[in-house]
Short mmCIF file of C-alpha atoms and ligand atoms in Angstrom, two decimals:
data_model
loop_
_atom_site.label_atom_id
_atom_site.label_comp_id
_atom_site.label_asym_id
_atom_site.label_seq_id
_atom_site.Cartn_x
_atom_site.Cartn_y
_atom_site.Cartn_z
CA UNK A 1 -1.35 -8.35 -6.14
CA UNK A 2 -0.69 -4.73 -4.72
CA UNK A 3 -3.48 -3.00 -3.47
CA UNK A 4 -3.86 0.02 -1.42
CA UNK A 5 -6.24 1.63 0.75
CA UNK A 6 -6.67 5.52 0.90
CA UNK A 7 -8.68 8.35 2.05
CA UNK A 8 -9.49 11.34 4.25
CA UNK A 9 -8.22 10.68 8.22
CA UNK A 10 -10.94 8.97 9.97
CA UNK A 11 -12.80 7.68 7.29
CA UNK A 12 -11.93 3.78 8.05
CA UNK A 13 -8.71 2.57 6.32
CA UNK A 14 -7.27 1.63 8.80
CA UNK A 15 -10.36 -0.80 9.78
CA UNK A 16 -11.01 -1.89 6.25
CA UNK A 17 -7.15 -2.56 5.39
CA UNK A 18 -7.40 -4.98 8.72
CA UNK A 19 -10.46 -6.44 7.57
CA UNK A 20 -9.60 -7.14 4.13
CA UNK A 21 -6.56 -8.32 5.51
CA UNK A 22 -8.29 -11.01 7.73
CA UNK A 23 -10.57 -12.18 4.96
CA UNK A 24 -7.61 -12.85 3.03
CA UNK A 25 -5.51 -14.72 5.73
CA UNK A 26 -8.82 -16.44 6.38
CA UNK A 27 -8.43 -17.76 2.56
CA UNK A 28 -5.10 -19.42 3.57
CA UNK A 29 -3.61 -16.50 0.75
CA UNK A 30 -0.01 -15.25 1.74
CA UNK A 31 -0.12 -12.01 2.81
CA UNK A 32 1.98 -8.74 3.50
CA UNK A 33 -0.23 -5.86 5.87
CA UNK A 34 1.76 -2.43 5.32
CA UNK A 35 1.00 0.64 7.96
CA UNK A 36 2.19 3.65 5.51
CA UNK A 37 -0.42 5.93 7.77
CA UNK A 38 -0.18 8.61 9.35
CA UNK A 39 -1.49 7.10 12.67
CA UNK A 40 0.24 4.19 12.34
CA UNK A 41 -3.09 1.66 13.55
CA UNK A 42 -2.55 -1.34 11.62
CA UNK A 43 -1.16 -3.24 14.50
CA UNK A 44 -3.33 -2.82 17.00
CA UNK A 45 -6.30 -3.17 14.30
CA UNK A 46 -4.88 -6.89 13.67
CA UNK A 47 -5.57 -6.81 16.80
CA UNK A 48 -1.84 -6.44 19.00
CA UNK A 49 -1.60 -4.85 21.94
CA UNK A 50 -0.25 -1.37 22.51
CA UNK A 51 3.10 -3.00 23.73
CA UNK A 52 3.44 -5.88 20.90
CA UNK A 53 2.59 -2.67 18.28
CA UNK A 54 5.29 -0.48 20.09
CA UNK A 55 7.94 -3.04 19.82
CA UNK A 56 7.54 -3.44 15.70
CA UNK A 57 10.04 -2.43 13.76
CA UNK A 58 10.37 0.59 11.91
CA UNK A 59 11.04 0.31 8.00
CA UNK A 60 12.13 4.14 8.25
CA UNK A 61 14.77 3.61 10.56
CA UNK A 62 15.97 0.38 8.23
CA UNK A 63 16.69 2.21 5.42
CA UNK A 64 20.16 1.99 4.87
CA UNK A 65 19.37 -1.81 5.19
CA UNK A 66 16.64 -1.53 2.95
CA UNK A 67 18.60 -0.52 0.01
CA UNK A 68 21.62 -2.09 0.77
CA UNK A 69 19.88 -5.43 0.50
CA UNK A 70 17.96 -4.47 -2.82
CA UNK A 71 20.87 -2.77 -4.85
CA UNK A 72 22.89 -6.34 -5.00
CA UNK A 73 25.32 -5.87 -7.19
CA UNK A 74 23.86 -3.36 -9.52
CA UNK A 75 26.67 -1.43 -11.28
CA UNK A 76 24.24 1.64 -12.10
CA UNK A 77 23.95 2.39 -8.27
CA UNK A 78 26.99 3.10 -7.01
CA UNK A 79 26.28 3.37 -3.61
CA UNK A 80 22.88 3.10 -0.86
CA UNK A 81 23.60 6.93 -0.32
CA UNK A 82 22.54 7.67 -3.70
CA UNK A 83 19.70 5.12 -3.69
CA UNK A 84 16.36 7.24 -3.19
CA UNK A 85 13.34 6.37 -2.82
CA UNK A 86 12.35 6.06 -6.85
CA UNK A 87 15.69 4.59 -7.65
CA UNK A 88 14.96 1.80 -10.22
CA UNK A 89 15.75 -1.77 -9.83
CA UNK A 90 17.89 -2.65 -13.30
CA UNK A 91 20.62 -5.65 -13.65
CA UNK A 92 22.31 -6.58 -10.34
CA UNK A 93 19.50 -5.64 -7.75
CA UNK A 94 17.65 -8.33 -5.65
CA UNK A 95 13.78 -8.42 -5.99
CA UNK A 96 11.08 -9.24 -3.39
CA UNK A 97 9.13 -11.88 -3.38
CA UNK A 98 5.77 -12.48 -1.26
CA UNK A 99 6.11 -15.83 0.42
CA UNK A 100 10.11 -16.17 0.29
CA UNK A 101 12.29 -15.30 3.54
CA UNK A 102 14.64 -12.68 3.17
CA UNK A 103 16.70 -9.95 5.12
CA UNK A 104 13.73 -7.14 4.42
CA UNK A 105 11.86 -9.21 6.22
CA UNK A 106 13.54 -10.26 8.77
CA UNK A 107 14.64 -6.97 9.49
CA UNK A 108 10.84 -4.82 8.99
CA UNK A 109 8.59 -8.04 9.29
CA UNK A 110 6.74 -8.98 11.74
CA UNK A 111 3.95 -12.30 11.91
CA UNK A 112 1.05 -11.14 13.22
CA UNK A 113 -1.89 -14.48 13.75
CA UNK A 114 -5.17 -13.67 12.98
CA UNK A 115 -8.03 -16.36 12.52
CA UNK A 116 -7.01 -18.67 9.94
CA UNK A 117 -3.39 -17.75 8.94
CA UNK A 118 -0.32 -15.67 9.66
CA UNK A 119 0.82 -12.73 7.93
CA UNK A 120 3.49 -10.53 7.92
CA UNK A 121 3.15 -7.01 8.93
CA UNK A 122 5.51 -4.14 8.13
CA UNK A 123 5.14 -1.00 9.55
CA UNK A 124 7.10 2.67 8.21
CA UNK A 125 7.43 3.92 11.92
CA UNK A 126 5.90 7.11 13.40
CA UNK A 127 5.57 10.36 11.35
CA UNK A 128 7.32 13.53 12.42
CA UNK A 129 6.13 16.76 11.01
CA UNK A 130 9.34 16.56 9.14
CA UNK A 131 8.05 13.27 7.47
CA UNK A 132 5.16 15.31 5.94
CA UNK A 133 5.45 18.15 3.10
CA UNK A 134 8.95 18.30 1.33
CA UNK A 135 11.16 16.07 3.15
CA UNK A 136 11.39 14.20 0.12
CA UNK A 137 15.30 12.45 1.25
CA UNK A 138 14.37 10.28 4.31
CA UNK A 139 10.29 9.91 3.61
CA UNK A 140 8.83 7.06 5.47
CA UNK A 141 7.22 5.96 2.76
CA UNK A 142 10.07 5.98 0.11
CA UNK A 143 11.29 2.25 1.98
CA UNK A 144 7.95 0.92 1.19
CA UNK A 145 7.96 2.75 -2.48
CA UNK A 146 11.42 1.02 -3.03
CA UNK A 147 10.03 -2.13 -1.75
CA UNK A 148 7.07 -1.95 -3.88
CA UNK A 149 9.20 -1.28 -6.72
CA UNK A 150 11.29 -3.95 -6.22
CA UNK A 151 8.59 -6.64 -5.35
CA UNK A 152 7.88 -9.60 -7.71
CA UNK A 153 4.36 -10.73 -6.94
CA UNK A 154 1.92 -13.34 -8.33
CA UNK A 155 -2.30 -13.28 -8.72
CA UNK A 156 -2.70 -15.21 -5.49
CA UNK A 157 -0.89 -13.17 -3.01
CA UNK A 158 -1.38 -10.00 -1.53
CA UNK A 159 0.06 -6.74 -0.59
CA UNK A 160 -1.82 -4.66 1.38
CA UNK A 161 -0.65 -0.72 2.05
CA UNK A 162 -2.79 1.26 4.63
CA UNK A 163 -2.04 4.59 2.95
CA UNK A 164 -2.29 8.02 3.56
CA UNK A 165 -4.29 9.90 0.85
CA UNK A 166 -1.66 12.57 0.42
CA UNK A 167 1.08 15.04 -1.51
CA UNK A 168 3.69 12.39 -0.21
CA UNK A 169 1.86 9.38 -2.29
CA UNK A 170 1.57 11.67 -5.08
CA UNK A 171 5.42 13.52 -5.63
CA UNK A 172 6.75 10.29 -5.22
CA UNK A 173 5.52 7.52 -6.95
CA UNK A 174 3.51 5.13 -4.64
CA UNK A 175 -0.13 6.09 -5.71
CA UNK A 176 0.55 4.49 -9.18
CA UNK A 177 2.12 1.10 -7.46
CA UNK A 178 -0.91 -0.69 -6.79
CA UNK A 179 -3.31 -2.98 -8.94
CA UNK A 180 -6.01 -1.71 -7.32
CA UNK A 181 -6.66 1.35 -4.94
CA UNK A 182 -9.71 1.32 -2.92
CA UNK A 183 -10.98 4.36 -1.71
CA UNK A 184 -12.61 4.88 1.25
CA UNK A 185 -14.97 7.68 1.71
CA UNK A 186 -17.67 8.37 4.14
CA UNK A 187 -20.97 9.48 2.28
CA UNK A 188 -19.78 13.48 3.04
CA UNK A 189 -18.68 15.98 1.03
CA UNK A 190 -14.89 15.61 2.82
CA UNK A 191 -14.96 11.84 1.85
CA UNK A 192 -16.04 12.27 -1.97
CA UNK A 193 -13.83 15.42 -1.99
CA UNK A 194 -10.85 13.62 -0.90
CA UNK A 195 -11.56 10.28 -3.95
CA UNK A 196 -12.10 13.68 -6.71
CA UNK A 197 -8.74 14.61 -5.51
CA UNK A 198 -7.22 11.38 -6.07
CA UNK A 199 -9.50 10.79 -9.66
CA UNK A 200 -7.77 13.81 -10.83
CA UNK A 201 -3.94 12.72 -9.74
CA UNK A 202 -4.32 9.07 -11.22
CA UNK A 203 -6.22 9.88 -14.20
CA UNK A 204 -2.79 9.74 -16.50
CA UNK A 205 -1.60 6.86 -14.71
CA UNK A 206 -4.11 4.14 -15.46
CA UNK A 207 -4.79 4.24 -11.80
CA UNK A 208 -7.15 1.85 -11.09
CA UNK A 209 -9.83 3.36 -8.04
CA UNK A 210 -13.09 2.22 -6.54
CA UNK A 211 -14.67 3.74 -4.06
CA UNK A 212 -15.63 1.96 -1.01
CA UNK A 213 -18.33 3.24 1.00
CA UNK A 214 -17.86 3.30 4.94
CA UNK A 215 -20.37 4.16 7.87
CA UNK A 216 -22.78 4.03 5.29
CA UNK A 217 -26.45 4.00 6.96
CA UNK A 218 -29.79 4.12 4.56
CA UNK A 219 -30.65 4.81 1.41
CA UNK A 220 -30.28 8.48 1.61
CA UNK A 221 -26.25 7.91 2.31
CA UNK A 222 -26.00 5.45 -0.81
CA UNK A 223 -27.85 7.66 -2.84
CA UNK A 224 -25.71 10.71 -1.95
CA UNK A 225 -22.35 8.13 -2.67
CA UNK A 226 -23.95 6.74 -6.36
CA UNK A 227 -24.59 10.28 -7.09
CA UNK A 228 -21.08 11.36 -6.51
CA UNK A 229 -19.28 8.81 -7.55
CA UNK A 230 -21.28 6.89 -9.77
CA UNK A 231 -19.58 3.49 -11.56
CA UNK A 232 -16.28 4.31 -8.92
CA UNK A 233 -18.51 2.99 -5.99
CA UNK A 234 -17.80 -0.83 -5.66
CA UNK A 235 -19.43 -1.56 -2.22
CA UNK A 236 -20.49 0.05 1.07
CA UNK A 237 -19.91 -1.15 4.23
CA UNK A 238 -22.04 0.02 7.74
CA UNK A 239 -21.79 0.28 11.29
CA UNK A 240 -20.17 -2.85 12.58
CA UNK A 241 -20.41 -4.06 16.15
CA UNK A 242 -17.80 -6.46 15.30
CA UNK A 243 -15.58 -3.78 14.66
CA UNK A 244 -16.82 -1.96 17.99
CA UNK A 245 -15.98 -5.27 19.64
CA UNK A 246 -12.38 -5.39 19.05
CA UNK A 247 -12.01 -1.34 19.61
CA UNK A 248 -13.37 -2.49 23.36
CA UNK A 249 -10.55 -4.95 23.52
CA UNK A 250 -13.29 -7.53 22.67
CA UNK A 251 -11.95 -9.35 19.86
CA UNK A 252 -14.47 -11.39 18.73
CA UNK A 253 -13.78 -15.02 16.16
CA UNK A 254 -13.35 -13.45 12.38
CA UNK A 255 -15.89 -15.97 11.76
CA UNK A 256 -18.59 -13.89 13.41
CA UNK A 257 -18.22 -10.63 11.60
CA UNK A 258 -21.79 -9.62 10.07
CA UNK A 259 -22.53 -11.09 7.13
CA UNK A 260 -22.98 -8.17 5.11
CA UNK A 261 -19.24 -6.87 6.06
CA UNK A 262 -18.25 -10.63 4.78
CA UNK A 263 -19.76 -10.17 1.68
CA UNK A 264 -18.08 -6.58 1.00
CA UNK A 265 -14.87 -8.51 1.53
CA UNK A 266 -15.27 -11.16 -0.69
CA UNK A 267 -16.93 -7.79 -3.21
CA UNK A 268 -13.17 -6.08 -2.77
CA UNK A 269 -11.20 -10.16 -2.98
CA UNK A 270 -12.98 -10.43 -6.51
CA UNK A 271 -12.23 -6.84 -7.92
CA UNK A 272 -8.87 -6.79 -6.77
CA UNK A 273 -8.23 -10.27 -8.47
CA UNK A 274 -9.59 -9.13 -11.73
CA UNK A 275 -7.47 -6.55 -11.85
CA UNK A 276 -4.58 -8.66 -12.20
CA UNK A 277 -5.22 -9.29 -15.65
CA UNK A 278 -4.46 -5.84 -16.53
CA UNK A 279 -1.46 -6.00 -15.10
CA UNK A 280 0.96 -4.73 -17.31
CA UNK A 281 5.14 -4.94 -15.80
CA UNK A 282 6.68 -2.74 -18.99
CA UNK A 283 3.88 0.18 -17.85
CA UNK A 284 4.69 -0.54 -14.33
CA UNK A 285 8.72 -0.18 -15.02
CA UNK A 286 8.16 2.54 -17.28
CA UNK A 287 5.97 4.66 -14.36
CA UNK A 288 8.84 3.72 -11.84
CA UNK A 289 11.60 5.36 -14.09
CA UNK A 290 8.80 8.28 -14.88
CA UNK A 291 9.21 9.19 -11.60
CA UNK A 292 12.67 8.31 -10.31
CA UNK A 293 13.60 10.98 -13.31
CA UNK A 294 11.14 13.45 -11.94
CA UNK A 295 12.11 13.06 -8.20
CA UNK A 296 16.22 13.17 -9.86
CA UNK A 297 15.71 16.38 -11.14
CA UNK A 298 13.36 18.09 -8.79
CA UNK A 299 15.90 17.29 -5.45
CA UNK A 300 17.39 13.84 -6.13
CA UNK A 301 20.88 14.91 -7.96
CA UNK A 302 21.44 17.76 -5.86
CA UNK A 303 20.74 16.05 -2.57
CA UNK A 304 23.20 13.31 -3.71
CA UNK A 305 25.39 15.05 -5.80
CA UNK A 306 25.26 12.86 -8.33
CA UNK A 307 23.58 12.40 -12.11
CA UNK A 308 20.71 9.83 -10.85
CA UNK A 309 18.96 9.47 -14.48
CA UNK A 310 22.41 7.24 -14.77
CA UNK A 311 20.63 4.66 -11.91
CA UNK A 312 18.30 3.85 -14.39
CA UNK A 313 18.85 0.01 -16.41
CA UNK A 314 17.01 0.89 -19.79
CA UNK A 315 16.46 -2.82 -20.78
CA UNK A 316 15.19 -3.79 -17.53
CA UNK A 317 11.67 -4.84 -17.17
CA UNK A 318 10.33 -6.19 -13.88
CA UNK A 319 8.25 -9.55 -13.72
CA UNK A 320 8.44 -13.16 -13.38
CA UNK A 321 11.00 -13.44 -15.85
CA UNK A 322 13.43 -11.58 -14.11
CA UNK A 323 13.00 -13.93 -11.09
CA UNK A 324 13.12 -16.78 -12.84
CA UNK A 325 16.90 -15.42 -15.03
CA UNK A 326 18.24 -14.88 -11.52
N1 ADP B 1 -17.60 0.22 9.61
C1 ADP B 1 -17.27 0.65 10.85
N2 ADP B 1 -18.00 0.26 11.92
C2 ADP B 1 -17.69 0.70 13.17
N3 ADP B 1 -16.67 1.51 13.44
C3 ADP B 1 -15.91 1.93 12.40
C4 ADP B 1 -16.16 1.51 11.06
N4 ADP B 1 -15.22 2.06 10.24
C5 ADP B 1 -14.42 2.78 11.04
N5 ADP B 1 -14.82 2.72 12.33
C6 ADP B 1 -14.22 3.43 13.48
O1 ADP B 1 -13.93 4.76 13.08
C7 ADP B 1 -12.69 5.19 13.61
C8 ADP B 1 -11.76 5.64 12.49
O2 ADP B 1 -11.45 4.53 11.70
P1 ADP B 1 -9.97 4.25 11.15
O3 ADP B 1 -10.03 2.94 10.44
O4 ADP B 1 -8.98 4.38 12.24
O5 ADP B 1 -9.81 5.45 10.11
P2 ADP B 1 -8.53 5.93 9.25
O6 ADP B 1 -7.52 4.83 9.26
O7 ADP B 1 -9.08 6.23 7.90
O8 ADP B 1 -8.03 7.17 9.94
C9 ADP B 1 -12.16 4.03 14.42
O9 ADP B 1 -12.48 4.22 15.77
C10 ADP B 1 -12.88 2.83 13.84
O10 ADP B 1 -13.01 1.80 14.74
MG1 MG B 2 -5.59 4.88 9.95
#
């Protein structure tokens, strides 16, 4: 399962991605944290120190790597300078898997032990301001869009993205890669503009969204959320001195987070595992090519010089069955 967590700055997805990503190590499920953020916080939210979370590897800087590994021996791409970030898997190319060992991995993955389990974290590096707008060749988050896209994954494992809510997400392809995208808004009118925002982008894509309610204290601040987001708004988390713990350096057991928060976990565990039964590969391939051909024409063949609507494998479908041919 893929699932993402988005929203305005500040609003807590960086605390909620490392929280949900706890619960699930907790579970004994395998598990792969992704920091696509702008403030790149996962690490130290799993609770690393500043120098562990400096010394992570950078999935930016492995790009070359990155696509070298995943085009194989797929004729359609002739070579990892004319891989972008959208470029299709097809006939050839190697596909991810969540629990196997491989050179993505050992190159952008690090284990990170939390209470209960280890799982990898990945990180996209550090965002320059030429990272953000139109710098559509070398985006940070086209290596995890071209790992998404080339990931095999089952019902009981997990991919989690800590994601900026932005035009990056939405040019490229990434905000359609996920089962389920969880939302996380503060009950203000810059957290519930930020999910309308979002409602509007996905609505074509069969985007699935729920809102998840953060800070939220008293009636009057779940009112204000039902009212603006109605059926969207799966659960609502509070204050948590847990969470001020750990910001203190104070890491307290997993175990001992309130019991409410616990409960809002296990909420976001069973929506995101019902989602899986809509999940639908051919739709999935079919937005992947959508937008490879979009990104092609709007910069792709003239940054490579090349015709990159040629990359794409027309019989290929992504899924199990491709893993299990190969
Ligand atoms: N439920 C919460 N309880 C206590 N502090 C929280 C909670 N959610 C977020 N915070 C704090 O708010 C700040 C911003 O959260 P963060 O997860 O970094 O936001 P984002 O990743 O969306 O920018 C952090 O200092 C974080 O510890
Ligand atoms: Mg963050």
């Amino acid at each position: 399962m893929k699932i993402a967590f988005v929203g305005k700055g500040g609003s807590g997805k960086t605390t909620l991605s490392s929280l949900f990503i706890r619960h699930l190590a907790a579970t004994g499920a395998p598990v792969v944290a992704i920091d696509a953020d702008i403030n790149q916080h996962l690490g130290p939210a799993l609770g690393l120190d500043e120098a562990e979370a400096a010394t992570l590897p950078a999935m930016g800087e492995r790009l070359p790597l990155i696509k070298d590994y995943l085009r194989g021996s797929n004729p359609r791409i002739v070579s990892t300078e004319t891989m972008i970030k959208t470029t299709p898997p097809g006939e050839g190319s190697r596909l991810l898997r969540v629990r196997e060992d491989n050179p993505v991995y050992d190159a952008c993955a690090r284990p990170v032990e939390l209470d209960g389990g280890t799982v990898r974290l990945m990180v996209t590096g550090p965002f320059t301001d030429a990272d953000l707008g139109v710098a559509c060749y070398h985006s940070k988050t086209g290596a995890v869009e071209l790992c998404l896209n080339h990931l095999v994954d089952g019902p009981d494992e997990y991919v989690v993205v800590d994601m900026t809510a932005g035009s990056d997400s939405f040019a490229s392809g990434m905000f359609t890669r996920f089962d389920i995208t969880f939302l996380v808004a503060e009950p203000t009118r810059k957290g519930v503009s930020v999910y309308r925002q979002y409602k509007e982008y996905a609505r074509d894509f069969g985007v699935t969204l729920k809102v998840v309610g953060n800070k939220v204290q008293g009636d009057d601040d779940l009112a204000f959320l039902r009212a603006e987001v109605g059926d969207d708004l799966l659960v609502t988390v509070g204050h948590s001195d847990w969470v001020r713990a750990l910001e203190k350096g104070r890491p307290p057991r997993f175990e001992l987070l309130e019991d409410a928060n616990h409960r809002a976990l296990s909420r976001l565990q069973s929506a995101a595992d019902a989602t899986y039964e809509l999940r639908d590969w051919e739709r999935y391939t079919r937005q992947m090519v959508h937008f490879h051909l979009k990104n092609a024409q709007s910069w792709g063949n003239e940054r490579t010089g090349a015709d990159l609507a040629a990359q794409v494998d027309p019989s290929f479908v992504l899924g199990e069955s491709v893993v299990a041919t190969a």
